[in-house]
Amino acid sequence: VDEQRFDAIVVGGGAIGLACAWAAARRGLRVCVLERDRIGAGATWAAAGMLAPATEAEFGEDELLRLNLASAERWPGFAAALGDVGYERSGTLYAALDRDELEALERLRALQSSLGLETEWLSGRDCRRLEPGLTPHAAGGLRAGDEAQVDPRRLVTALAAAVEDAGGAIRTGVEVVEVDAGGAATADGCAFEGAVVVAAGCWTGSLVEAPIRPVKGQILRLRGERPCTHSLRTDRVYVVSRPSGETVVGATVEERGFDTTVTAGAVHELLREAYRALPEIAELELAEAFAGLRPGTPDNRPRIGRLAEGGPIVASGHYRNGILLAPVTGDAVAALLLGEQPDVDLAPFSPALAEAVAP
Ligand code: FAD
Ligand code: GLY
């Protein structure tokens, strides 16, 4: 048996595993990332890259919101240290396209102000002034000027390079079949020794006890002139447009197990709803239709921490916000590996509380 020894073995080379590995390597630990496919091949490859704590906020998710905000604050420094990952503070415009949507948006605004989030209420005309491509039917909107976006594919490429620059190792095409607190065994018979971090996205449950399930998201990539600069959202679709000429239209939320089929119905629906908001998208090239699997949990909160005293660390279940939550998760996991108290309260996200916090 080929034995390999590190301070930490990270299972999974998505945004979360790589952020954990980078944070640990920067703090002087010898880390190794084991990824069975290629870097970023999981949910991360699908992600739009919105860093949107306010406009993703839901009723009853205060703990998650706090963690999202803590991570959003870390993003400027995180992005600056990685180089060009497409980080842009472009703001989000949540637009209502008819009266029903306007009422729903008023409820979201009430929720946001009850949570102390700063957003700006705009008339339909003001929305069009900000985003001239928006349909004349726009009845009003909510602007979160602080929200940002990043390109998740560039992010994982940069993170992988940063892990290696910091002395870490990355092994792709290596499937982990078993873990315990002190190491991981791979499908090809290798044993890796070190403290284990399981960051295997929606597949985490195949390695450790965790209430994590796949939630399918179909998403489109269009190419051509930028149809909007803000991340644009309605009740039914979001559009994230980058200076690079890529425009992302997302996304479905489907309970379909591990199925990643792209369906005609989903493509139709996403394009119809994006067109309803931004008619100009009809002129863009349809470059890609893709499906990814979000790591969902019963309460939509991630699971970050030790499974049990002295057990492996879990960093998974980031559901709709794994790109946003990468910096704070990386910092927290690095602290745990070093035996320190993380600088955010992980109690609401403990994998040990897995079932107890289920609604
Ligand atoms: P993954 O990216 O799935 O990575 C897990 C990795 O583990 C995979 O690469 C997999 O191959 C590997 N792996 C699994 N099992 C093993 C094993 N046994 N051995 C070795 N390797 C293994 N989040 C945002 O913040 N903003 C967004 O705008 C956004 N948009 C999204 C849009 C869509 C359509 C989807 C699907 C998700 C979106 N998300 C977004 C959510 C985000 O993508 C996820 O929360 C995040 O990517 C999770 O990262 P991860 O590293 O935990 O999982
Ligand atoms: N956060 C966007 C999505 O998960 O589709």
Coordinates of C-alpha atoms and ligand atoms in Angstrom, one line a residue:
V1 CA 0.0 0.0 0.0
D2 CA 1.2 3.4 -1.0
E3 CA 1.1 5.5 2.2
Q4 CA 1.1 9.3 2.0
R5 CA 1.1 11.6 5.0
F6 CA -0.2 15.2 5.2
D7 CA -1.5 17.5 8.0
A8 CA -4.9 17.6 6.3
I9 CA -6.6 15.6 3.6
V10 CA -9.5 17.4 1.9
V11 CA -12.0 15.2 0.0
G12 CA -13.5 17.2 -2.8
G13 CA -12.1 19.8 -5.1
G14 CA -15.0 22.1 -5.4
A15 CA -15.2 25.7 -4.2
I16 CA -15.6 24.6 -0.6
G17 CA -12.8 21.9 -0.5
L18 CA -10.4 24.2 -2.3
A19 CA -11.2 27.2 0.0
C20 CA -10.6 25.0 3.0
A21 CA -7.3 23.7 1.6
W22 CA -6.1 27.1 0.6
A23 CA -6.9 28.6 4.1
A24 CA -5.1 25.7 5.8
A25 CA -2.1 25.8 3.5
R26 CA -1.8 29.6 4.0
R27 CA -1.7 28.9 7.7
G28 CA 1.2 26.6 7.3
L29 CA -0.4 23.2 7.1
R30 CA 0.6 20.5 4.6
V31 CA -2.6 19.8 2.7
C32 CA -3.7 17.4 0.0
V33 CA -6.9 17.7 -2.0
L34 CA -8.4 14.5 -3.4
E35 CA -10.8 15.0 -6.2
R36 CA -12.3 12.1 -8.1
D37 CA -13.1 14.0 -11.3
R38 CA -11.5 17.3 -12.3
I39 CA -11.3 20.5 -10.2
G40 CA -14.7 22.2 -9.8
A41 CA -16.5 19.4 -11.6
G42 CA -19.5 19.3 -9.2
A43 CA -22.0 22.0 -8.3
T44 CA -19.3 24.6 -8.6
W45 CA -19.2 24.2 -12.4
A46 CA -22.8 25.0 -12.6
A47 CA -22.9 28.0 -10.2
A48 CA -23.8 31.5 -11.4
G49 CA -21.5 33.1 -8.9
M50 CA -23.9 35.6 -7.3
L51 CA -22.6 36.8 -3.9
A52 CA -26.1 37.7 -2.7
P53 CA -26.8 37.5 1.0
A54 CA -29.7 40.0 0.9
T55 CA -31.6 38.9 -2.2
E56 CA -31.2 35.2 -1.3
A57 CA -32.6 35.8 2.2
E58 CA -35.7 33.8 3.2
F59 CA -38.0 34.0 6.2
G60 CA -36.7 32.1 9.2
E61 CA -33.1 31.8 8.0
D62 CA -31.5 34.4 10.3
E63 CA -28.5 32.1 11.3
L64 CA -27.7 31.4 7.6
L65 CA -28.1 35.1 6.8
R66 CA -25.5 36.0 9.4
L67 CA -23.0 33.5 8.0
N68 CA -23.7 34.7 4.5
L69 CA -23.1 38.3 5.5
A70 CA -19.9 37.3 7.4
S71 CA -18.6 35.7 4.2
A72 CA -19.7 38.5 1.9
E73 CA -17.5 40.8 4.0
R74 CA -14.5 38.6 3.4
W75 CA -14.9 38.4 -0.3
P76 CA -13.0 41.6 -1.4
G77 CA -9.9 40.4 0.4
F78 CA -10.3 36.8 -0.7
A79 CA -10.7 37.8 -4.3
A80 CA -7.8 40.3 -4.2
A81 CA -5.5 37.6 -2.9
L82 CA -6.5 35.2 -5.7
G83 CA -6.1 37.6 -8.6
D84 CA -8.7 38.0 -11.4
V85 CA -11.6 35.7 -10.6
G86 CA -14.2 38.1 -12.1
Y87 CA -15.1 39.6 -8.7
E88 CA -17.3 42.6 -9.4
R89 CA -19.5 44.6 -7.0
S90 CA -22.2 44.9 -9.7
G91 CA -25.2 45.0 -7.3
T92 CA -28.4 43.1 -7.6
L93 CA -31.6 44.5 -9.0
Y94 CA -34.7 42.4 -8.0
A95 CA -37.4 43.5 -10.4
A96 CA -41.1 42.9 -10.3
L97 CA -42.7 42.5 -13.7
D98 CA -46.4 42.7 -12.8
R99 CA -48.6 43.5 -9.8
D100 CA -48.4 40.1 -8.2
E101 CA -44.6 40.2 -8.3
L102 CA -44.7 43.7 -6.9
E103 CA -46.6 42.4 -3.8
A104 CA -44.2 39.6 -3.3
L105 CA -41.3 42.0 -3.6
E106 CA -42.8 44.3 -0.9
R107 CA -42.8 41.3 1.4
L108 CA -39.2 40.6 0.6
R109 CA -38.4 44.3 1.3
A110 CA -40.2 44.0 4.7
L111 CA -38.2 40.9 5.5
Q112 CA -34.9 42.6 4.5
S113 CA -35.6 45.7 6.6
S114 CA -36.6 43.5 9.6
L115 CA -33.2 41.9 9.3
G116 CA -31.4 45.3 9.0
L117 CA -30.4 44.8 5.4
E118 CA -30.0 47.9 3.3
T119 CA -31.8 47.8 0.0
E120 CA -33.2 50.6 -2.1
W121 CA -36.8 50.6 -3.4
L122 CA -37.1 51.8 -7.0
S123 CA -40.0 52.6 -9.3
G124 CA -40.3 50.8 -12.6
R125 CA -38.9 53.9 -14.3
D126 CA -35.9 54.1 -12.0
C127 CA -35.3 50.4 -12.7
R128 CA -35.2 51.1 -16.4
R129 CA -32.9 54.0 -15.9
L130 CA -30.5 51.7 -14.1
E131 CA -30.9 48.8 -16.6
P132 CA -32.2 50.2 -20.0
G133 CA -32.5 46.6 -21.3
L134 CA -35.2 45.8 -18.8
T135 CA -38.8 45.3 -20.1
P136 CA -41.1 48.4 -20.0
H137 CA -43.5 46.2 -17.9
A138 CA -41.1 46.5 -14.9
A139 CA -43.4 47.7 -12.1
G140 CA -40.8 48.3 -9.4
G141 CA -37.6 46.9 -8.0
L142 CA -35.3 46.4 -5.1
R143 CA -31.6 47.2 -5.4
A144 CA -28.9 45.7 -3.2
G145 CA -26.0 47.9 -4.3
D146 CA -23.4 46.0 -2.2
E147 CA -24.0 42.6 -3.7
A148 CA -21.3 41.2 -6.0
Q149 CA -20.6 38.4 -8.5
V150 CA -17.6 36.2 -9.3
D151 CA -16.9 33.6 -12.0
P152 CA -17.0 30.3 -10.2
R153 CA -15.0 28.5 -12.9
R154 CA -12.2 31.1 -12.8
L155 CA -12.5 30.9 -9.0
V156 CA -11.7 27.2 -8.7
T157 CA -8.9 27.4 -11.2
A158 CA -7.3 30.3 -9.2
L159 CA -7.9 28.5 -5.9
A160 CA -6.3 25.3 -7.2
A161 CA -3.2 27.3 -8.3
A162 CA -3.2 29.1 -4.9
V163 CA -3.3 25.9 -3.0
E164 CA -0.2 24.6 -4.9
D165 CA 1.6 27.9 -4.6
A166 CA 1.1 27.7 -0.8
G167 CA 2.7 24.2 -0.9
G168 CA -0.4 22.1 -1.0
A169 CA -0.9 19.0 -3.3
I170 CA -3.9 18.5 -5.6
R171 CA -4.7 15.0 -6.9
T172 CA -7.5 14.7 -9.5
G173 CA -9.0 11.4 -10.7
V174 CA -8.7 10.0 -7.2
E175 CA -11.8 8.7 -5.6
V176 CA -12.1 8.4 -1.8
V177 CA -14.0 5.3 -0.7
E178 CA -13.6 5.5 3.0
V179 CA -12.6 8.1 5.7
D180 CA -12.0 8.2 9.4
A181 CA -10.6 10.9 11.6
G182 CA -7.0 10.0 10.7
G183 CA -7.1 9.4 7.0
A184 CA -8.7 8.4 3.7
A185 CA -8.6 5.3 1.5
T186 CA -8.9 5.6 -2.2
A187 CA -10.6 3.4 -4.8
D188 CA -7.2 2.5 -6.3
G189 CA -5.9 1.2 -3.0
C190 CA -3.9 4.2 -1.6
A191 CA -4.0 5.3 2.0
F192 CA -3.7 9.0 2.8
E193 CA -2.9 9.9 6.4
G194 CA -3.9 13.2 8.0
A195 CA -6.8 15.0 9.5
V196 CA -9.8 14.6 7.2
V197 CA -12.1 17.3 5.8
V198 CA -15.0 15.9 3.9
A199 CA -16.1 18.6 1.3
A200 CA -17.7 16.2 -1.2
G201 CA -20.8 18.4 -1.9
C202 CA -24.0 16.5 -2.4
W203 CA -22.0 13.2 -2.3
T204 CA -20.9 13.8 1.3
G205 CA -23.4 11.3 2.6
S206 CA -21.7 8.4 0.9
L207 CA -18.6 8.9 3.1
V208 CA -20.1 10.2 6.4
E209 CA -23.4 10.4 8.2
A210 CA -24.9 13.7 7.0
P211 CA -28.4 14.8 6.0
I212 CA -27.2 16.1 2.6
R213 CA -29.1 15.6 -0.7
P214 CA -28.7 16.7 -4.3
V215 CA -30.9 19.5 -5.5
K216 CA -30.7 19.8 -9.2
G217 CA -30.2 23.2 -10.9
Q218 CA -30.4 23.6 -14.7
I219 CA -28.6 26.7 -15.9
L220 CA -27.8 28.3 -19.3
R221 CA -24.8 30.2 -20.5
L222 CA -25.3 32.8 -23.3
R223 CA -22.6 34.8 -25.1
G224 CA -22.6 38.3 -26.6
E225 CA -23.1 41.9 -25.6
R226 CA -23.9 42.3 -21.9
P227 CA -27.7 42.7 -21.5
C228 CA -27.5 44.1 -17.9
T229 CA -24.8 45.1 -15.5
H230 CA -26.5 44.3 -12.2
S231 CA -27.4 40.7 -11.4
L232 CA -31.0 40.8 -12.4
R233 CA -33.6 38.7 -10.5
T234 CA -37.3 38.1 -10.8
D235 CA -39.4 35.6 -8.9
R236 CA -38.7 33.1 -11.6
V237 CA -35.2 33.6 -13.0
Y238 CA -31.9 35.3 -12.5
V239 CA -29.5 36.8 -15.1
V240 CA -25.9 37.4 -14.3
S241 CA -23.9 39.1 -17.0
R242 CA -20.1 39.4 -17.0
P243 CA -17.7 41.8 -18.7
S244 CA -16.2 38.7 -20.4
G245 CA -19.4 38.4 -22.6
E246 CA -20.8 35.5 -20.6
T247 CA -24.4 35.8 -19.5
V248 CA -25.8 33.2 -17.1
V249 CA -29.5 32.4 -16.9
G250 CA -30.6 30.3 -13.9
A251 CA -31.8 28.2 -12.5
T252 CA -34.3 25.4 -11.8
V253 CA -34.6 23.9 -8.3
E254 CA -35.6 20.2 -8.7
E255 CA -35.7 17.2 -6.4
R256 CA -34.5 14.5 -8.9
G257 CA -31.9 12.6 -7.0
F258 CA -28.5 12.5 -8.8
D259 CA -30.0 13.0 -12.2
T260 CA -28.2 15.7 -14.3
T261 CA -30.2 15.5 -17.6
V262 CA -30.8 18.9 -19.3
T263 CA -34.4 19.0 -20.3
A264 CA -36.1 20.9 -23.1
G265 CA -38.8 22.1 -20.7
A266 CA -36.2 23.7 -18.4
V267 CA -34.3 25.4 -21.2
H268 CA -37.6 26.7 -22.6
E269 CA -38.7 28.0 -19.2
L270 CA -35.4 29.7 -18.3
L271 CA -35.2 31.4 -21.7
R272 CA -38.9 32.5 -21.6
E273 CA -38.5 34.0 -18.2
A274 CA -35.2 35.7 -19.0
Y275 CA -36.7 37.1 -22.2
R276 CA -39.7 38.4 -20.3
A277 CA -37.3 40.5 -18.2
L278 CA -34.7 41.4 -20.8
P279 CA -36.0 41.0 -24.3
E280 CA -32.5 41.6 -25.7
I281 CA -31.3 38.2 -24.6
A282 CA -33.0 36.8 -27.7
E283 CA -30.0 38.1 -29.8
L284 CA -27.4 36.3 -27.7
E285 CA -25.7 33.0 -28.6
L286 CA -26.9 30.0 -26.6
A287 CA -23.5 28.6 -25.6
E288 CA -24.3 26.0 -23.0
A289 CA -27.1 24.3 -21.1
F290 CA -25.9 22.5 -17.9
A291 CA -27.2 20.9 -14.8
G292 CA -25.5 20.8 -11.4
L293 CA -26.4 19.3 -8.0
R294 CA -26.6 21.6 -5.0
P295 CA -25.7 20.1 -1.7
G296 CA -29.1 20.6 0.1
T297 CA -29.9 20.1 3.8
P298 CA -33.2 19.9 5.6
D299 CA -32.9 23.5 7.0
N300 CA -30.9 25.0 4.1
R301 CA -27.9 25.5 6.5
P302 CA -24.5 24.2 5.7
R303 CA -22.8 21.7 8.0
I304 CA -19.4 22.9 9.1
G305 CA -17.5 21.2 12.0
R306 CA -16.5 17.9 13.5
L307 CA -18.9 15.0 13.1
A308 CA -18.0 13.8 16.6
E309 CA -15.3 14.5 19.2
G310 CA -12.0 13.6 17.4
G311 CA -13.9 12.7 14.2
P312 CA -13.5 13.9 10.6
I313 CA -14.4 17.5 9.8
V314 CA -17.4 18.1 7.5
A315 CA -17.7 21.2 5.3
S316 CA -20.7 20.6 3.1
G317 CA -24.4 21.3 2.6
H318 CA -23.9 24.9 1.3
Y319 CA -27.0 24.5 -1.0
R320 CA -27.6 27.8 -2.9
N321 CA -24.7 29.8 -1.4
G322 CA -21.6 27.7 -1.6
I323 CA -19.7 30.2 -3.7
L324 CA -20.6 33.1 -1.3
L325 CA -19.7 30.9 1.7
A326 CA -16.3 29.7 0.5
P327 CA -14.2 32.3 2.3
V328 CA -15.9 32.0 5.7
T329 CA -15.9 28.2 5.5
G330 CA -12.3 28.0 4.6
D331 CA -11.3 30.2 7.5
A332 CA -13.4 28.2 9.9
V333 CA -12.1 24.8 8.8
A334 CA -8.5 26.0 8.9
A335 CA -9.1 27.2 12.5
L336 CA -10.6 23.8 13.5
L337 CA -7.6 22.0 11.9
L338 CA -5.3 24.1 14.0
G339 CA -7.3 23.4 17.2
E340 CA -8.4 27.0 17.4
Q341 CA -11.9 28.5 18.0
P342 CA -13.3 29.7 14.6
D343 CA -14.1 33.5 14.5
V344 CA -17.7 32.7 13.6
D345 CA -20.2 30.8 15.7
L346 CA -20.5 27.3 14.1
A347 CA -23.0 25.9 16.7
P348 CA -26.0 26.4 14.3
F349 CA -24.1 24.6 11.6
S350 CA -22.8 21.6 13.5
P351 CA -22.9 18.3 11.6
A352 CA -23.5 16.7 15.1
L353 CA -26.8 18.6 15.3
A354 CA -27.8 17.3 11.9
E355 CA -31.1 15.7 12.7
A356 CA -32.0 17.9 15.7
V357 CA -32.2 21.1 13.7
A358 CA -34.2 19.5 10.8
P359 CA -37.6 21.3 10.6
Ligands
FAD1 P1 -19.1 20.6 -5.3 O1 -18.8 21.8 -6.2 O2 -20.2 19.7 -5.8 O3 -17.8 19.8 -5.1 C1 -17.7 18.6 -4.5 C2 -16.6 17.8 -5.2 O4 -16.4 16.6 -4.5 C3 -16.9 17.4 -6.6 O5 -15.9 18.0 -7.4 C4 -16.9 15.9 -6.6 O6 -16.4 15.3 -7.8 C5 -16.0 15.6 -5.4 N1 -16.2 14.3 -4.8 C6 -17.4 13.8 -4.4 N2 -17.2 12.6 -3.9 C7 -15.9 12.3 -3.9 C8 -15.1 11.2 -3.5 N3 -15.7 10.1 -2.9 N4 -13.8 11.3 -3.7 C9 -13.2 12.3 -4.3 N5 -13.9 13.4 -4.7 C10 -15.3 13.4 -4.5 N6 -23.8 29.5 -5.0 C11 -23.6 30.8 -4.8 O7 -23.0 31.2 -3.8 N7 -24.0 31.7 -5.8 C12 -24.6 31.3 -6.9 O8 -24.9 32.1 -7.8 C13 -24.9 29.9 -7.1 N8 -25.6 29.5 -8.2 C14 -25.8 28.2 -8.4 C15 -26.5 27.8 -9.5 C16 -26.7 26.4 -9.7 C17 -27.4 26.0 -11.0 C18 -26.3 25.5 -8.8 C19 -26.5 24.0 -9.0 C20 -25.6 25.9 -7.6 C21 -25.4 27.2 -7.4 N9 -24.8 27.7 -6.2 C22 -24.5 29.0 -6.1 C23 -24.4 26.8 -5.2 C24 -23.0 26.3 -5.2 O9 -22.7 25.9 -6.5 C25 -22.7 25.2 -4.3 O10 -23.2 25.5 -3.0 C26 -21.2 25.0 -4.2 O11 -20.6 24.9 -5.5 C27 -20.9 23.8 -3.3 O12 -19.5 23.5 -3.4 P2 -18.8 22.2 -2.9 O13 -17.4 22.3 -3.1 O14 -19.4 21.9 -1.5 O15 -19.5 21.1 -3.8
GLY2 N1 -27.9 30.7 -5.7 C1 -28.5 30.4 -7.0 C2 -28.8 29.0 -7.2 O1 -28.5 28.2 -6.4 O2 -29.5 28.7 -8.2

